[in-house]
Amino acid sequence: MFGDVKVSPSILSADFMNLERDIRMLEEGGADFVHVDVMDGHFVPNLTIGVPLVKQLKKITKLPLDVHLMISNPLEQLSWYLDAGADIVTAHIEALDDEACVREFIDRVRKAGARPALTLKPDCDVETLHPFIADVDMVLVMSVFPGFSGQSYIEGSEDRVGIISSWARELNPGLMIEVDGGIGVSRTAGLVCAQGADVLVAGSGVFAADDPISAIAAIREAGTKAQPRC
Ligand code: DX5
Ligand code: ZN
């Protein structure tokens, strides 16, 4: 769990008319992943990126694609995203009908050679993740209601990170804990990393910064400094 915090800039805040330029900027800034927010206008109100763009991204960058599926029935479309080259695939547990569906999601992602991750909306009981902690590579803690970038961090989200982190110590010490929503260098990056987060998604925190390239390093540094050391 220790080591430098990873930064996964969300391209939802990128300039879509200049997306390749923005991806090069993330590479230059040392981003660890590219966070791709897939929204279907049903599971969440907004409609964003889909399979064709994931395919194109895969062609132009070697950065791992961290694909956050905010869609209903993720099992229906899962193979499309795996074939398109998603490296980490995160599904919302509340979009999967039952435990068997969650297990199927994890197995299919792994069999495709990608890394399975689970998340849930801020008002869903975090305990629903517990049975799967040992079996996933990452848990994503949503610190805003999914749907839009640029929202304010929901205070107290760090407590959910702390709960997952304590489970991970016992059940899956290599688990990555990612936080998504309202993460910025001045306060929230440190707040969540102090509770055990080690992957930070940042949309506006990177792309709305005066200097996005140095913002990536600054977010990483703020998070890494705050990490618990024992
Ligand atoms: C929200 C998305 C986030 C969002 C983050 O539904 O999952 O990834 O783009 O944007 P910021 O960092 O601006 O809150
Ligand atoms: Zn996201």
Short mmCIF file of C-alpha atoms and ligand atoms in Angstrom, two decimals:
data_model
loop_
_atom_site.label_atom_id
_atom_site.label_comp_id
_atom_site.label_asym_id
_atom_site.label_seq_id
_atom_site.Cartn_x
_atom_site.Cartn_y
_atom_site.Cartn_z
CA MET A 1 0.00 0.00 0.00
CA PHE A 2 2.99 2.28 0.43
CA GLY A 3 4.97 4.04 -2.25
CA ASP A 4 4.08 7.11 -4.21
CA VAL A 5 0.42 7.86 -4.64
CA LYS A 6 -0.80 7.38 -8.22
CA VAL A 7 -2.65 10.07 -10.16
CA SER A 8 -5.38 9.20 -12.64
CA PRO A 9 -6.51 12.38 -14.41
CA SER A 10 -10.11 12.23 -15.61
CA ILE A 11 -10.37 13.19 -19.26
CA LEU A 12 -13.98 14.24 -18.69
CA SER A 13 -12.41 17.63 -17.96
CA ALA A 14 -10.08 17.52 -20.98
CA ASP A 15 -10.57 19.50 -24.18
CA PHE A 16 -12.28 16.91 -26.39
CA MET A 17 -11.44 18.91 -29.49
CA ASN A 18 -7.77 18.54 -28.58
CA LEU A 19 -7.83 15.24 -26.80
CA GLU A 20 -4.59 13.85 -28.20
CA ARG A 21 -2.78 17.02 -27.16
CA ASP A 22 -4.21 16.64 -23.66
CA ILE A 23 -3.19 12.97 -23.46
CA ARG A 24 0.38 13.97 -24.40
CA MET A 25 0.22 16.52 -21.61
CA LEU A 26 -0.75 13.79 -19.13
CA GLU A 27 2.15 11.64 -20.35
CA GLU A 28 4.54 14.55 -19.96
CA GLY A 29 3.18 15.26 -16.49
CA GLY A 30 3.83 11.67 -15.38
CA ALA A 31 0.21 10.60 -14.92
CA ASP A 32 -0.06 6.97 -13.85
CA PHE A 33 -3.40 6.18 -15.47
CA VAL A 34 -5.95 7.86 -17.71
CA HIS A 35 -9.34 7.89 -15.99
CA VAL A 36 -12.14 7.39 -18.51
CA ASP A 37 -15.63 8.24 -17.25
CA VAL A 38 -18.22 6.21 -19.14
CA MET A 39 -21.78 7.46 -18.49
CA ASP A 40 -24.92 6.15 -20.14
CA GLY A 41 -27.53 8.82 -19.37
CA HIS A 42 -29.44 6.19 -17.39
CA PHE A 43 -27.41 4.97 -14.41
CA VAL A 44 -26.28 8.59 -14.10
CA PRO A 45 -27.91 11.63 -15.72
CA ASN A 46 -25.01 12.50 -17.98
CA LEU A 47 -23.90 10.87 -21.25
CA THR A 48 -20.18 10.88 -22.06
CA ILE A 49 -17.57 8.55 -23.49
CA GLY A 50 -18.12 5.09 -24.99
CA VAL A 51 -16.36 2.18 -26.61
CA PRO A 52 -15.10 3.92 -29.80
CA LEU A 53 -13.21 6.52 -27.81
CA VAL A 54 -11.66 3.90 -25.52
CA LYS A 55 -10.43 2.09 -28.64
CA GLN A 56 -8.90 5.28 -30.03
CA LEU A 57 -7.25 6.14 -26.73
CA LYS A 58 -5.68 2.70 -26.62
CA LYS A 59 -4.09 3.34 -30.01
CA ILE A 60 -2.46 6.61 -29.04
CA THR A 61 -1.15 6.04 -25.50
CA LYS A 62 0.61 3.42 -23.44
CA LEU A 63 -0.78 4.85 -20.21
CA PRO A 64 -3.12 2.30 -18.58
CA LEU A 65 -6.78 3.11 -19.18
CA ASP A 66 -8.70 3.29 -15.91
CA VAL A 67 -12.26 2.86 -17.14
CA HIS A 68 -15.03 3.86 -14.73
CA LEU A 69 -18.30 2.38 -15.94
CA MET A 70 -21.26 4.44 -14.73
CA ILE A 71 -23.75 2.38 -16.71
CA SER A 72 -26.71 0.13 -16.00
CA ASN A 73 -26.15 -3.59 -16.69
CA PRO A 74 -22.35 -3.41 -16.97
CA LEU A 75 -22.18 -7.14 -17.78
CA GLU A 76 -23.96 -6.51 -21.08
CA GLN A 77 -21.26 -4.20 -22.40
CA LEU A 78 -18.27 -5.50 -20.48
CA SER A 79 -16.67 -7.46 -23.31
CA TRP A 80 -16.77 -4.38 -25.57
CA TYR A 81 -14.70 -2.38 -23.09
CA LEU A 82 -12.31 -5.28 -22.49
CA ASP A 83 -11.82 -5.73 -26.24
CA ALA A 84 -11.33 -1.98 -26.63
CA GLY A 85 -8.33 -2.18 -24.30
CA ALA A 86 -9.49 -1.14 -20.84
CA ASP A 87 -6.72 -1.99 -18.34
CA ILE A 88 -8.64 -1.37 -15.12
CA VAL A 89 -12.41 -1.78 -15.26
CA THR A 90 -14.53 -0.39 -12.44
CA ALA A 91 -18.21 -1.29 -12.14
CA HIS A 92 -20.76 0.07 -9.70
CA ILE A 93 -21.85 -2.69 -7.36
CA GLU A 94 -25.39 -1.26 -7.26
CA ALA A 95 -25.61 -1.80 -11.05
CA LEU A 96 -24.94 -5.54 -10.62
CA ASP A 97 -28.00 -7.55 -9.60
CA ASP A 98 -26.60 -9.94 -7.04
CA GLU A 99 -23.45 -11.56 -5.71
CA ALA A 100 -23.25 -13.98 -8.67
CA CYS A 101 -23.21 -11.02 -11.08
CA VAL A 102 -20.44 -9.33 -9.10
CA ARG A 103 -18.41 -12.56 -9.22
CA GLU A 104 -19.06 -12.88 -12.94
CA PHE A 105 -17.85 -9.32 -13.48
CA ILE A 106 -14.63 -9.96 -11.55
CA ASP A 107 -13.95 -13.28 -13.32
CA ARG A 108 -14.55 -11.95 -16.82
CA VAL A 109 -12.29 -8.93 -16.27
CA ARG A 110 -9.52 -11.15 -14.92
CA LYS A 111 -9.83 -13.71 -17.69
CA ALA A 112 -9.39 -10.90 -20.20
CA GLY A 113 -6.11 -9.97 -18.48
CA ALA A 114 -7.45 -6.69 -17.07
CA ARG A 115 -7.80 -5.57 -13.45
CA PRO A 116 -11.25 -5.65 -11.82
CA ALA A 117 -12.43 -2.88 -9.51
CA LEU A 118 -15.66 -2.06 -7.72
CA THR A 119 -17.25 1.17 -6.61
CA LEU A 120 -20.53 2.51 -5.29
CA LYS A 121 -22.40 5.80 -5.00
CA PRO A 122 -21.81 7.84 -1.83
CA ASP A 123 -25.21 6.91 -0.36
CA CYS A 124 -24.73 3.13 -0.77
CA ASP A 125 -23.66 1.10 2.21
CA VAL A 126 -19.92 0.50 2.02
CA GLU A 127 -20.41 -2.89 3.71
CA THR A 128 -21.75 -4.28 0.41
CA LEU A 129 -18.15 -4.25 -0.86
CA HIS A 130 -16.77 -6.34 1.99
CA PRO A 131 -17.38 -9.81 0.48
CA PHE A 132 -15.33 -8.86 -2.59
CA ILE A 133 -12.35 -7.06 -1.05
CA ALA A 134 -10.04 -10.05 -1.39
CA ASP A 135 -10.97 -10.59 -5.04
CA VAL A 136 -10.60 -7.19 -6.68
CA ASP A 137 -7.49 -5.18 -7.53
CA MET A 138 -9.01 -1.83 -6.68
CA VAL A 139 -11.88 -0.21 -4.83
CA LEU A 140 -13.00 3.23 -5.96
CA VAL A 141 -14.50 5.47 -3.30
CA MET A 142 -16.80 8.04 -4.91
CA SER A 143 -16.51 11.33 -3.07
CA VAL A 144 -19.21 12.99 -5.21
CA PHE A 145 -22.39 11.62 -6.74
CA PRO A 146 -21.30 10.31 -10.13
CA GLY A 147 -22.39 12.25 -13.19
CA PHE A 148 -20.36 15.43 -13.46
CA SER A 149 -16.88 16.75 -12.95
CA GLY A 150 -16.22 19.89 -10.95
CA GLN A 151 -18.40 19.02 -7.95
CA SER A 152 -17.38 19.62 -4.35
CA TYR A 153 -15.92 16.80 -2.30
CA ILE A 154 -18.50 15.25 0.05
CA GLU A 155 -17.10 15.75 3.52
CA GLY A 156 -16.62 12.52 5.43
CA SER A 157 -15.83 10.43 2.32
CA GLU A 158 -12.42 9.87 3.86
CA ASP A 159 -14.10 7.74 6.56
CA ARG A 160 -15.17 5.27 3.85
CA VAL A 161 -11.58 5.16 2.64
CA GLY A 162 -10.48 4.36 6.20
CA ILE A 163 -12.98 1.49 6.48
CA ILE A 164 -11.86 -0.06 3.18
CA SER A 165 -8.24 0.44 4.09
CA SER A 166 -8.69 -1.44 7.37
CA TRP A 167 -10.37 -4.35 5.53
CA ALA A 168 -7.59 -4.34 2.94
CA ARG A 169 -4.85 -4.59 5.57
CA GLU A 170 -6.32 -7.90 6.64
CA LEU A 171 -7.77 -9.30 3.43
CA ASN A 172 -5.87 -7.83 0.47
CA PRO A 173 -2.78 -5.74 1.33
CA GLY A 174 -2.11 -5.03 -2.36
CA LEU A 175 -5.54 -3.50 -2.93
CA MET A 176 -5.46 -0.09 -4.59
CA ILE A 177 -7.87 2.41 -3.07
CA GLU A 178 -8.85 5.13 -5.49
CA VAL A 179 -10.88 8.24 -4.71
CA ASP A 180 -12.89 10.13 -7.31
CA GLY A 181 -14.58 13.50 -7.02
CA GLY A 182 -13.48 16.90 -5.80
CA ILE A 183 -9.85 15.91 -5.32
CA GLY A 184 -7.46 18.82 -5.26
CA VAL A 185 -3.99 19.64 -4.11
CA SER A 186 -4.88 22.07 -1.35
CA ARG A 187 -6.80 19.78 1.00
CA THR A 188 -8.67 16.73 -0.22
CA ALA A 189 -5.71 14.83 -1.74
CA GLY A 190 -4.06 14.73 1.67
CA LEU A 191 -7.30 14.07 3.53
CA VAL A 192 -8.07 10.83 1.69
CA CYS A 193 -4.47 9.60 1.49
CA ALA A 194 -4.13 10.01 5.25
CA GLN A 195 -6.86 7.35 5.48
CA GLY A 196 -5.15 4.97 3.04
CA ALA A 197 -6.11 6.08 -0.48
CA ASP A 198 -3.31 5.54 -2.98
CA VAL A 199 -4.85 6.43 -6.36
CA LEU A 200 -6.30 9.91 -6.89
CA VAL A 201 -8.64 10.76 -9.74
CA ALA A 202 -8.55 14.43 -10.64
CA GLY A 203 -10.58 16.07 -13.39
CA SER A 204 -10.78 19.78 -12.73
CA GLY A 205 -7.88 19.47 -10.28
CA VAL A 206 -5.63 18.79 -13.28
CA PHE A 207 -7.30 20.27 -16.34
CA ALA A 208 -8.56 23.50 -14.76
CA ALA A 209 -5.18 24.18 -13.13
CA ASP A 210 -3.04 26.98 -14.54
CA ASP A 211 -0.35 24.41 -15.19
CA PRO A 212 -1.86 20.92 -15.56
CA ILE A 213 1.55 19.28 -15.90
CA SER A 214 2.76 20.50 -12.53
CA ALA A 215 -0.69 19.91 -11.00
CA ILE A 216 -0.23 16.15 -11.51
CA ALA A 217 3.02 16.17 -9.55
CA ALA A 218 1.58 18.46 -6.89
CA ILE A 219 -1.45 16.21 -6.31
CA ARG A 220 0.83 13.17 -6.08
CA GLU A 221 3.09 14.94 -3.62
CA ALA A 222 0.23 16.17 -1.41
CA GLY A 223 -1.19 12.65 -1.26
CA THR A 224 2.12 10.88 -0.74
CA LYS A 225 3.13 13.20 2.11
CA ALA A 226 -0.11 12.50 3.93
CA GLN A 227 0.07 8.70 3.68
CA PRO A 228 0.21 6.82 6.95
CA ARG A 229 3.65 5.28 7.41
CA CYS A 230 2.81 2.46 9.77
C1 DX5 B 1 -17.80 11.92 -11.68
C2 DX5 B 1 -16.62 11.25 -12.35
C3 DX5 B 1 -15.31 11.84 -11.97
C4 DX5 B 1 -15.14 13.29 -12.35
C5 DX5 B 1 -14.09 13.85 -11.47
O1 DX5 B 1 -18.92 11.19 -11.97
O2 DX5 B 1 -16.57 9.88 -12.01
O3 DX5 B 1 -14.24 11.05 -12.46
O4 DX5 B 1 -14.78 13.47 -13.69
O5 DX5 B 1 -14.02 15.23 -11.68
P1 DX5 B 1 -13.47 16.22 -10.57
O6 DX5 B 1 -12.08 15.78 -10.22
O7 DX5 B 1 -13.51 17.55 -11.26
O8 DX5 B 1 -14.39 16.14 -9.38
ZN ZN B 2 -14.76 8.66 -12.47
#
